[in-house]
Short mmCIF file of N, CA and C in Angstrom, two decimals:
data_model
loop_
_atom_site.label_atom_id
_atom_site.label_comp_id
_atom_site.label_asym_id
_atom_site.label_seq_id
_atom_site.Cartn_x
_atom_site.Cartn_y
_atom_site.Cartn_z
N MET A 1 -19.01 79.76 5.65
CA MET A 1 -19.28 78.27 4.68
C MET A 1 -19.41 78.73 3.31
N ILE A 2 -19.72 77.77 2.69
CA ILE A 2 -20.54 78.25 1.04
C ILE A 2 -21.54 78.02 0.59
N ASP A 3 -22.29 78.30 0.14
CA ASP A 3 -24.33 78.14 -0.32
C ASP A 3 -23.45 77.17 -1.12
N THR A 4 -23.72 75.66 -1.22
CA THR A 4 -23.74 74.89 -2.17
C THR A 4 -25.15 74.20 -2.37
N ILE A 5 -25.89 74.92 -2.05
CA ILE A 5 -27.24 74.38 -2.94
C ILE A 5 -27.96 75.82 -3.75
N GLY A 6 -27.35 77.06 -3.24
CA GLY A 6 -28.15 78.44 -4.82
C GLY A 6 -27.04 77.94 -5.87
N THR A 7 -28.11 78.81 -7.08
CA THR A 7 -27.48 78.23 -8.39
C THR A 7 -27.14 80.22 -8.79
N ASP A 8 -27.48 81.24 -7.74
CA ASP A 8 -27.00 82.55 -8.33
C ASP A 8 -25.27 82.62 -8.08
N ILE A 9 -25.01 83.03 -8.90
CA ILE A 9 -23.59 83.61 -9.17
C ILE A 9 -23.32 85.56 -8.76
N PRO A 10 -23.18 85.48 -7.41
CA PRO A 10 -23.35 86.78 -7.44
C PRO A 10 -22.44 87.53 -7.91
N GLU A 11 -22.92 89.18 -8.23
CA GLU A 11 -21.68 90.32 -9.29
C GLU A 11 -21.37 90.18 -8.12
N GLY A 12 -19.55 90.22 -9.16
CA GLY A 12 -18.39 90.64 -8.28
C GLY A 12 -17.40 89.22 -7.37
N GLU A 13 -18.26 87.71 -7.90
CA GLU A 13 -17.97 86.92 -7.31
C GLU A 13 -17.76 85.73 -8.52
N GLU A 14 -17.61 86.28 -9.87
CA GLU A 14 -17.34 85.18 -10.70
C GLU A 14 -15.68 84.49 -10.33
N ARG A 15 -15.82 83.72 -10.47
CA ARG A 15 -14.52 82.43 -10.57
C ARG A 15 -14.61 81.71 -12.02
N LEU A 16 -15.64 81.43 -12.55
CA LEU A 16 -15.65 81.02 -14.14
C LEU A 16 -17.16 82.01 -14.36
N ARG A 17 -16.39 82.18 -16.11
CA ARG A 17 -17.48 82.51 -17.01
C ARG A 17 -18.23 82.23 -18.06
N LEU A 18 -19.30 81.68 -18.99
CA LEU A 18 -19.12 80.94 -19.96
C LEU A 18 -19.98 81.97 -20.82
N ASP A 19 -19.38 81.91 -22.44
CA ASP A 19 -19.84 82.39 -23.36
C ASP A 19 -19.93 81.19 -24.36
N VAL A 20 -21.29 81.39 -25.13
CA VAL A 20 -21.48 80.88 -25.87
C VAL A 20 -21.61 81.15 -27.40
N GLU A 21 -21.04 80.59 -28.42
CA GLU A 21 -21.16 81.19 -29.90
C GLU A 21 -20.72 80.21 -30.66
N ASP A 22 -21.70 79.93 -31.87
CA ASP A 22 -21.24 79.07 -33.13
C ASP A 22 -20.96 77.62 -32.57
N GLY A 23 -22.06 77.40 -31.40
CA GLY A 23 -21.89 75.93 -30.98
C GLY A 23 -20.58 75.33 -29.75
N LEU A 24 -20.26 76.92 -29.70
CA LEU A 24 -18.66 76.68 -28.29
C LEU A 24 -19.04 77.41 -27.36
N GLY A 25 -18.75 76.26 -26.29
CA GLY A 25 -19.35 77.17 -25.32
C GLY A 25 -17.19 77.41 -24.64
N VAL A 26 -17.34 78.78 -24.64
CA VAL A 26 -15.63 79.15 -23.63
C VAL A 26 -15.46 79.72 -22.26
N LEU A 27 -15.43 78.62 -22.39
CA LEU A 27 -15.30 78.73 -19.98
C LEU A 27 -14.31 79.43 -20.07
N THR A 28 -14.60 80.27 -19.03
CA THR A 28 -12.61 80.62 -18.58
C THR A 28 -12.90 81.36 -17.95
N LEU A 29 -11.67 80.58 -16.68
CA LEU A 29 -11.03 81.18 -15.50
C LEU A 29 -10.98 82.63 -15.27
N CYS A 30 -11.58 83.19 -14.70
CA CYS A 30 -11.84 84.86 -14.77
C CYS A 30 -11.16 85.40 -13.64
N ARG A 31 -10.07 84.94 -12.92
CA ARG A 31 -9.60 85.64 -11.60
C ARG A 31 -8.15 86.03 -11.80
N PRO A 32 -7.52 86.77 -12.96
CA PRO A 32 -6.10 86.65 -13.31
C PRO A 32 -5.73 87.59 -12.08
N ARG A 33 -6.10 88.30 -11.35
CA ARG A 33 -5.13 88.74 -10.15
C ARG A 33 -4.65 87.96 -9.42
N LYS A 34 -5.59 86.85 -9.23
CA LYS A 34 -5.07 85.41 -7.57
C LYS A 34 -4.41 84.42 -8.83
N LEU A 35 -3.71 84.91 -9.84
CA LEU A 35 -3.28 83.48 -10.67
C LEU A 35 -4.46 82.60 -11.45
N ASN A 36 -5.84 82.52 -11.17
CA ASN A 36 -7.01 81.94 -10.98
C ASN A 36 -6.91 80.90 -10.20
N ALA A 37 -6.62 81.25 -8.83
CA ALA A 37 -6.51 80.28 -7.60
C ALA A 37 -8.05 79.22 -7.62
N TRP A 38 -8.21 78.46 -6.98
CA TRP A 38 -9.42 77.89 -7.41
C TRP A 38 -9.41 77.76 -5.50
N SER A 39 -10.74 77.56 -5.23
CA SER A 39 -11.51 77.86 -4.57
C SER A 39 -12.79 76.99 -4.24
N TRP A 40 -13.42 77.04 -3.33
CA TRP A 40 -14.62 76.37 -2.81
C TRP A 40 -16.27 76.86 -3.89
N GLU A 41 -15.64 78.04 -3.64
CA GLU A 41 -16.49 78.94 -4.83
C GLU A 41 -16.43 78.80 -6.73
N SER A 42 -14.98 78.35 -6.85
CA SER A 42 -14.88 78.25 -8.03
C SER A 42 -15.28 76.75 -8.50
N THR A 43 -15.28 76.04 -6.89
CA THR A 43 -16.16 74.49 -7.15
C THR A 43 -17.59 74.30 -7.50
N ARG A 44 -17.66 75.31 -6.55
CA ARG A 44 -19.46 75.88 -6.85
C ARG A 44 -19.52 75.67 -8.34
N GLN A 45 -19.01 76.71 -8.27
CA GLN A 45 -19.67 77.28 -10.55
C GLN A 45 -19.35 76.25 -11.46
N LEU A 46 -18.10 75.61 -11.13
CA LEU A 46 -18.25 74.85 -12.42
C LEU A 46 -18.85 73.47 -12.61
N GLY A 47 -19.43 73.48 -11.16
CA GLY A 47 -20.63 72.12 -11.43
C GLY A 47 -22.22 73.02 -11.56
N LEU A 48 -22.10 74.23 -11.36
CA LEU A 48 -23.43 75.01 -12.21
C LEU A 48 -23.05 75.11 -13.69
N PHE A 49 -22.06 75.34 -13.84
CA PHE A 49 -21.13 75.41 -15.37
C PHE A 49 -21.58 74.22 -16.01
N ALA A 50 -21.01 72.96 -15.51
CA ALA A 50 -21.88 71.73 -15.92
C ALA A 50 -22.84 71.57 -16.49
N ASP A 51 -22.99 71.84 -15.38
CA ASP A 51 -25.22 71.26 -15.59
C ASP A 51 -25.64 71.89 -17.20
N ARG A 52 -25.13 73.17 -17.15
CA ARG A 52 -25.91 74.32 -18.04
C ARG A 52 -25.16 73.71 -19.46
N ILE A 53 -23.69 73.51 -19.30
CA ILE A 53 -23.07 72.91 -20.80
C ILE A 53 -23.69 71.68 -20.91
N ARG A 54 -24.12 70.77 -19.99
CA ARG A 54 -24.38 69.33 -20.40
C ARG A 54 -25.90 69.48 -21.07
N PHE A 55 -26.45 70.41 -20.46
CA PHE A 55 -28.11 70.53 -20.93
C PHE A 55 -28.64 71.43 -21.85
N ASP A 56 -27.40 72.45 -22.60
CA ASP A 56 -27.66 73.56 -23.61
C ASP A 56 -27.08 72.48 -24.84
N GLY A 57 -28.50 72.49 -25.96
CA GLY A 57 -27.97 71.93 -27.26
C GLY A 57 -27.46 71.95 -28.09
N SER A 58 -27.46 73.50 -28.10
CA SER A 58 -26.62 74.42 -29.24
C SER A 58 -24.65 73.94 -28.78
N ILE A 59 -24.99 73.83 -27.35
CA ILE A 59 -23.06 73.62 -27.25
C ILE A 59 -22.62 72.66 -27.72
N ARG A 60 -21.52 72.03 -28.85
CA ARG A 60 -21.58 71.54 -29.07
C ARG A 60 -19.77 70.77 -28.87
N ALA A 61 -19.37 71.85 -28.46
CA ALA A 61 -17.73 71.58 -28.09
C ALA A 61 -17.82 72.70 -27.14
N VAL A 62 -16.58 72.27 -26.01
CA VAL A 62 -15.87 73.38 -24.45
C VAL A 62 -14.74 73.46 -24.83
N LEU A 63 -14.13 75.21 -24.86
CA LEU A 63 -12.75 75.16 -24.78
C LEU A 63 -13.12 75.63 -23.16
N LEU A 64 -11.77 75.28 -22.05
CA LEU A 64 -11.91 75.37 -21.32
C LEU A 64 -10.44 76.65 -21.21
N ARG A 65 -10.71 78.12 -20.87
CA ARG A 65 -9.02 78.46 -20.71
C ARG A 65 -9.63 79.85 -19.74
N ALA A 66 -8.00 80.28 -19.24
CA ALA A 66 -7.54 81.20 -18.68
C ALA A 66 -7.14 82.53 -19.29
N GLU A 67 -7.92 83.93 -18.06
CA GLU A 67 -7.68 85.15 -18.28
C GLU A 67 -6.41 85.28 -17.66
N GLY A 68 -5.37 85.83 -17.89
CA GLY A 68 -4.43 86.78 -17.01
C GLY A 68 -3.24 85.56 -18.25
N ARG A 69 -1.47 85.89 -16.87
CA ARG A 69 -0.83 84.91 -17.26
C ARG A 69 -0.15 83.35 -17.00
N ALA A 70 -1.84 83.23 -16.57
CA ALA A 70 -2.03 81.82 -15.65
C ALA A 70 -3.04 81.23 -15.95
N PHE A 71 -3.63 79.89 -16.11
CA PHE A 71 -4.24 79.23 -16.52
C PHE A 71 -4.53 79.11 -14.83
N CYS A 72 -4.33 78.34 -13.74
CA CYS A 72 -4.76 78.37 -12.31
C CYS A 72 -3.67 77.62 -11.63
N ALA A 73 -2.93 78.90 -10.60
CA ALA A 73 -2.23 78.36 -10.01
C ALA A 73 -2.29 77.70 -8.55
N GLY A 74 -3.53 76.74 -8.59
CA GLY A 74 -3.57 75.64 -7.64
C GLY A 74 -5.16 76.11 -6.71
N ILE A 75 -4.94 75.96 -5.70
CA ILE A 75 -5.30 75.97 -4.57
C ILE A 75 -5.53 77.46 -4.43
N ASP A 76 -6.62 78.46 -3.90
CA ASP A 76 -6.24 79.75 -2.87
C ASP A 76 -6.65 79.28 -1.73
N VAL A 77 -5.57 78.50 -1.07
CA VAL A 77 -5.43 79.12 0.94
C VAL A 77 -5.92 79.92 1.46
N THR A 78 -6.14 81.19 1.03
CA THR A 78 -7.00 82.56 1.49
C THR A 78 -8.52 82.85 1.73
N ALA A 79 -8.97 81.60 0.48
CA ALA A 79 -10.56 81.93 0.08
C ALA A 79 -11.30 81.55 1.12
N PRO A 80 -12.04 81.91 1.28
CA PRO A 80 -13.03 81.60 2.71
C PRO A 80 -14.26 80.45 2.57
N GLY A 81 -14.50 79.69 3.17
CA GLY A 81 -14.90 78.37 3.33
C GLY A 81 -14.86 77.46 3.74
N GLY A 82 -13.15 77.37 3.63
CA GLY A 82 -11.80 76.25 3.64
C GLY A 82 -12.41 75.41 4.91
N ALA A 83 -12.59 76.63 6.01
CA ALA A 83 -11.87 76.05 7.65
C ALA A 83 -13.39 74.94 7.37
N ILE A 84 -12.47 73.60 8.57
CA ILE A 84 -12.87 72.39 8.62
C ILE A 84 -13.91 72.12 10.36
N THR A 85 -15.07 72.20 10.25
CA THR A 85 -15.69 72.81 11.29
C THR A 85 -15.71 71.19 12.04
N GLY A 86 -16.52 71.30 13.53
CA GLY A 86 -17.11 70.14 14.27
C GLY A 86 -16.54 70.73 15.78
N ARG A 87 -17.30 69.70 16.18
CA ARG A 87 -17.04 69.60 17.58
C ARG A 87 -15.78 68.68 18.23
N SER A 88 -15.94 67.76 17.48
CA SER A 88 -14.84 66.70 17.43
C SER A 88 -14.05 65.99 16.55
N GLY A 89 -13.31 65.40 17.07
CA GLY A 89 -12.35 64.95 15.17
C GLY A 89 -12.77 63.90 14.70
N ALA A 90 -14.08 63.43 15.53
CA ALA A 90 -14.76 62.69 14.33
C ALA A 90 -15.62 63.16 13.48
N GLU A 91 -16.28 64.35 14.31
CA GLU A 91 -16.86 65.44 13.67
C GLU A 91 -16.41 66.75 12.34
N ARG A 92 -15.15 66.55 12.73
CA ARG A 92 -14.84 67.56 12.12
C ARG A 92 -14.43 66.09 10.15
N THR A 93 -13.63 65.39 10.95
CA THR A 93 -13.35 64.73 9.93
C THR A 93 -14.48 64.16 8.73
N HIS A 94 -15.73 64.10 9.25
CA HIS A 94 -17.27 63.81 8.22
C HIS A 94 -17.13 64.89 7.85
N HIS A 95 -16.96 65.96 8.39
CA HIS A 95 -17.70 67.38 7.91
C HIS A 95 -15.89 67.39 6.46
N TYR A 96 -14.95 67.61 6.82
CA TYR A 96 -14.09 66.88 6.01
C TYR A 96 -14.14 65.82 4.53
N TYR A 97 -14.27 64.71 4.81
CA TYR A 97 -15.28 63.85 3.88
C TYR A 97 -16.57 64.56 3.16
N GLU A 98 -17.43 65.01 3.69
CA GLU A 98 -18.08 65.14 2.66
C GLU A 98 -18.51 66.81 1.96
N GLY A 99 -17.10 67.50 2.43
CA GLY A 99 -16.95 68.65 1.60
C GLY A 99 -16.09 68.11 0.35
N LEU A 100 -15.28 66.89 0.92
CA LEU A 100 -14.58 66.33 -0.49
C LEU A 100 -15.56 65.80 -1.23
N ARG A 101 -16.79 65.25 -0.78
CA ARG A 101 -17.67 64.45 -1.92
C ARG A 101 -18.18 65.12 -2.63
N TRP A 102 -18.57 66.57 -2.03
CA TRP A 102 -19.24 67.49 -2.97
C TRP A 102 -18.49 68.17 -4.01
N ALA A 103 -17.51 68.21 -3.85
CA ALA A 103 -16.31 68.55 -4.63
C ALA A 103 -16.13 67.85 -5.70
N HIS A 104 -16.07 66.31 -5.51
CA HIS A 104 -15.99 65.84 -6.22
C HIS A 104 -16.69 65.69 -7.34
N GLU A 105 -18.48 65.66 -6.89
CA GLU A 105 -19.06 65.49 -7.83
C GLU A 105 -19.02 66.43 -8.88
N ARG A 106 -18.89 67.61 -8.41
CA ARG A 106 -18.66 68.89 -9.86
C ARG A 106 -17.78 68.38 -10.57
N PHE A 107 -16.74 67.88 -9.87
CA PHE A 107 -15.30 67.43 -10.84
C PHE A 107 -16.18 66.62 -11.70
N ARG A 108 -16.66 65.78 -10.98
CA ARG A 108 -17.08 64.79 -11.83
C ARG A 108 -18.16 65.00 -13.03
N ALA A 109 -18.96 66.24 -13.36
CA ALA A 109 -19.90 66.57 -13.73
C ALA A 109 -19.75 67.53 -15.06
N PHE A 110 -18.14 67.90 -14.55
CA PHE A 110 -17.71 68.43 -15.90
C PHE A 110 -16.54 67.33 -16.31
N ALA A 111 -16.06 66.70 -15.64
CA ALA A 111 -15.16 65.54 -16.50
C ALA A 111 -15.40 65.04 -17.43
N ARG A 112 -17.07 64.48 -16.77
CA ARG A 112 -18.28 63.50 -17.76
C ARG A 112 -18.84 64.25 -18.75
N LEU A 113 -18.48 65.74 -18.92
CA LEU A 113 -19.52 66.01 -19.90
C LEU A 113 -19.85 65.30 -21.36
N PRO A 114 -20.55 65.40 -22.31
CA PRO A 114 -20.66 64.73 -23.57
C PRO A 114 -19.69 65.20 -24.76
N GLN A 115 -20.05 66.65 -24.20
CA GLN A 115 -19.65 67.44 -25.55
C GLN A 115 -17.68 67.68 -25.29
N PRO A 116 -17.09 67.15 -26.17
CA PRO A 116 -15.39 66.80 -26.46
C PRO A 116 -14.69 68.59 -25.69
N VAL A 117 -13.99 68.57 -24.71
CA VAL A 117 -13.63 69.34 -23.91
C VAL A 117 -11.62 69.77 -24.57
N VAL A 118 -11.37 70.70 -24.70
CA VAL A 118 -9.97 71.18 -25.00
C VAL A 118 -9.52 72.38 -23.90
N ALA A 119 -8.35 72.10 -23.37
CA ALA A 119 -8.30 73.21 -22.22
C ALA A 119 -6.91 74.03 -23.21
N ALA A 120 -7.17 75.06 -22.77
CA ALA A 120 -6.29 76.41 -23.52
C ALA A 120 -5.24 76.54 -22.28
N VAL A 121 -4.17 75.75 -22.30
CA VAL A 121 -3.29 76.14 -21.04
C VAL A 121 -2.24 76.95 -21.36
N GLN A 122 -1.88 78.23 -19.85
CA GLN A 122 -0.67 78.91 -20.39
C GLN A 122 -0.04 79.33 -18.86
N GLY A 123 0.91 79.59 -19.03
CA GLY A 123 1.61 80.11 -17.55
C GLY A 123 1.21 79.31 -16.84
N TYR A 124 1.21 79.24 -15.32
CA TYR A 124 1.41 78.38 -14.54
C TYR A 124 0.33 77.24 -14.49
N CYS A 125 0.01 76.22 -14.58
CA CYS A 125 -0.87 75.17 -14.25
C CYS A 125 -0.67 74.24 -13.19
N LEU A 126 -0.64 74.52 -11.85
CA LEU A 126 0.01 73.98 -10.62
C LEU A 126 -1.28 73.10 -9.93
N GLY A 127 -0.68 71.83 -9.39
CA GLY A 127 -1.74 72.04 -8.01
C GLY A 127 -3.12 71.66 -8.67
N PHE A 128 -4.36 71.96 -8.30
CA PHE A 128 -5.95 71.84 -8.74
C PHE A 128 -5.75 71.87 -10.21
N GLY A 129 -5.15 73.04 -10.45
CA GLY A 129 -4.87 73.74 -12.06
C GLY A 129 -4.61 72.55 -12.78
N PHE A 130 -3.75 71.63 -12.79
CA PHE A 130 -2.98 70.84 -13.92
C PHE A 130 -4.38 69.16 -13.12
N GLU A 131 -5.01 69.04 -12.69
CA GLU A 131 -6.04 68.05 -12.29
C GLU A 131 -7.22 68.72 -13.15
N LEU A 132 -7.20 70.03 -12.67
CA LEU A 132 -8.57 70.93 -13.66
C LEU A 132 -7.86 70.51 -15.46
N ALA A 133 -7.01 70.41 -16.06
CA ALA A 133 -6.72 70.42 -17.46
C ALA A 133 -6.74 68.93 -17.21
N LEU A 134 -6.60 68.64 -17.05
CA LEU A 134 -6.94 66.56 -16.62
C LEU A 134 -7.95 66.31 -17.04
N MET A 135 -9.02 66.96 -16.47
CA MET A 135 -10.17 66.56 -17.25
C MET A 135 -11.11 67.09 -18.59
N ALA A 136 -9.92 67.81 -18.73
CA ALA A 136 -10.45 67.80 -20.18
C ALA A 136 -10.22 67.29 -21.61
N ASP A 137 -10.56 66.74 -21.96
CA ASP A 137 -9.78 65.22 -23.28
C ASP A 137 -9.29 65.98 -23.73
N VAL A 138 -9.01 67.13 -24.34
CA VAL A 138 -7.59 67.77 -24.53
C VAL A 138 -6.98 68.90 -24.37
N ARG A 139 -5.29 68.95 -24.30
CA ARG A 139 -4.51 69.24 -23.55
C ARG A 139 -3.73 70.63 -24.34
N ILE A 140 -4.08 72.11 -24.66
CA ILE A 140 -2.98 72.56 -25.72
C ILE A 140 -2.50 73.85 -24.61
N ALA A 141 -0.94 73.70 -24.85
CA ALA A 141 0.40 74.14 -23.73
C ALA A 141 0.73 75.43 -25.14
N ALA A 142 0.58 76.34 -24.24
CA ALA A 142 1.27 77.71 -25.11
C ALA A 142 2.88 77.14 -24.26
N ASP A 143 3.70 78.04 -24.93
CA ASP A 143 5.33 78.02 -24.96
C ASP A 143 5.94 78.34 -23.36
N ASP A 144 4.90 79.10 -22.62
CA ASP A 144 5.42 79.79 -21.12
C ASP A 144 4.34 78.22 -20.39
N ALA A 145 3.71 77.58 -20.63
CA ALA A 145 2.69 76.37 -19.34
C ALA A 145 3.93 75.98 -19.15
N VAL A 146 3.54 75.64 -17.36
CA VAL A 146 4.56 75.32 -16.66
C VAL A 146 3.22 74.12 -15.64
N PHE A 147 3.65 72.93 -16.02
CA PHE A 147 2.99 71.79 -15.20
C PHE A 147 3.39 71.30 -13.77
N ALA A 148 2.85 71.25 -12.72
CA ALA A 148 3.70 71.08 -11.75
C ALA A 148 2.29 70.12 -10.82
N LEU A 149 2.76 69.42 -9.67
CA LEU A 149 1.67 68.91 -8.97
C LEU A 149 2.44 69.08 -6.92
N PRO A 150 2.93 70.51 -7.02
CA PRO A 150 3.53 70.60 -5.42
C PRO A 150 3.40 69.85 -4.25
N GLU A 151 1.75 69.19 -4.38
CA GLU A 151 1.35 68.40 -3.15
C GLU A 151 1.74 67.33 -3.09
N ALA A 152 2.34 66.64 -4.30
CA ALA A 152 2.46 65.46 -4.30
C ALA A 152 4.25 65.75 -3.72
N GLY A 153 5.06 66.17 -3.89
CA GLY A 153 6.28 66.53 -2.45
C GLY A 153 5.83 66.77 -0.90
N LEU A 154 4.60 67.24 -0.99
CA LEU A 154 4.46 67.62 0.62
C LEU A 154 3.88 66.14 1.14
N GLY A 155 3.05 64.72 0.41
CA GLY A 155 2.42 63.89 1.05
C GLY A 155 1.01 63.96 0.69
N VAL A 156 0.70 64.97 -0.45
CA VAL A 156 -0.84 64.41 -0.08
C VAL A 156 -1.74 64.34 -1.59
N ALA A 157 -2.32 63.96 -1.08
CA ALA A 157 -3.10 62.75 -2.42
C ALA A 157 -3.30 63.71 -3.80
N VAL A 158 -2.92 63.32 -4.62
CA VAL A 158 -4.08 64.14 -5.88
C VAL A 158 -5.22 63.56 -6.36
N ASP A 159 -6.12 64.14 -6.31
CA ASP A 159 -6.87 63.04 -6.33
C ASP A 159 -7.76 63.85 -7.17
N ALA A 160 -8.29 64.76 -7.70
CA ALA A 160 -9.31 65.22 -8.33
C ALA A 160 -9.21 65.34 -10.35
N GLY A 161 -8.09 65.20 -10.66
CA GLY A 161 -8.34 65.18 -12.17
C GLY A 161 -8.11 63.02 -12.33
#
């Protein structure tokens, strides 16, 4: 299960990186070998960085970008922490709901930053990656950017962006 309370990012577990220079916060998705696929840990780190950005008076604007050939290929279905546990169907449903609520609190913290956020999108921007880009105030797409919501074809709600 993911640590929902800790504020540390263990070395080697970085999903995002924040660099600040001359009033610009550059938030970088940094898992290029996984096409920056999103996980529960990515969500936790997004919330941590959203809080840091919000309360850092030196950051006047944010650039959201990604390393590698994809902005974000969507949810990492192989990532740990995604199993829904519980002794009964009702308990599993409750845990699923609480997990989504926890994640959405972090998404809202990022989407509601007082600083303007610009997403620079290259390559695949799929599923949750598309929703993450939609959380930005402005999106700039490279010539090779591909936007899609494949989960909609499966009847799964698009609910983060």
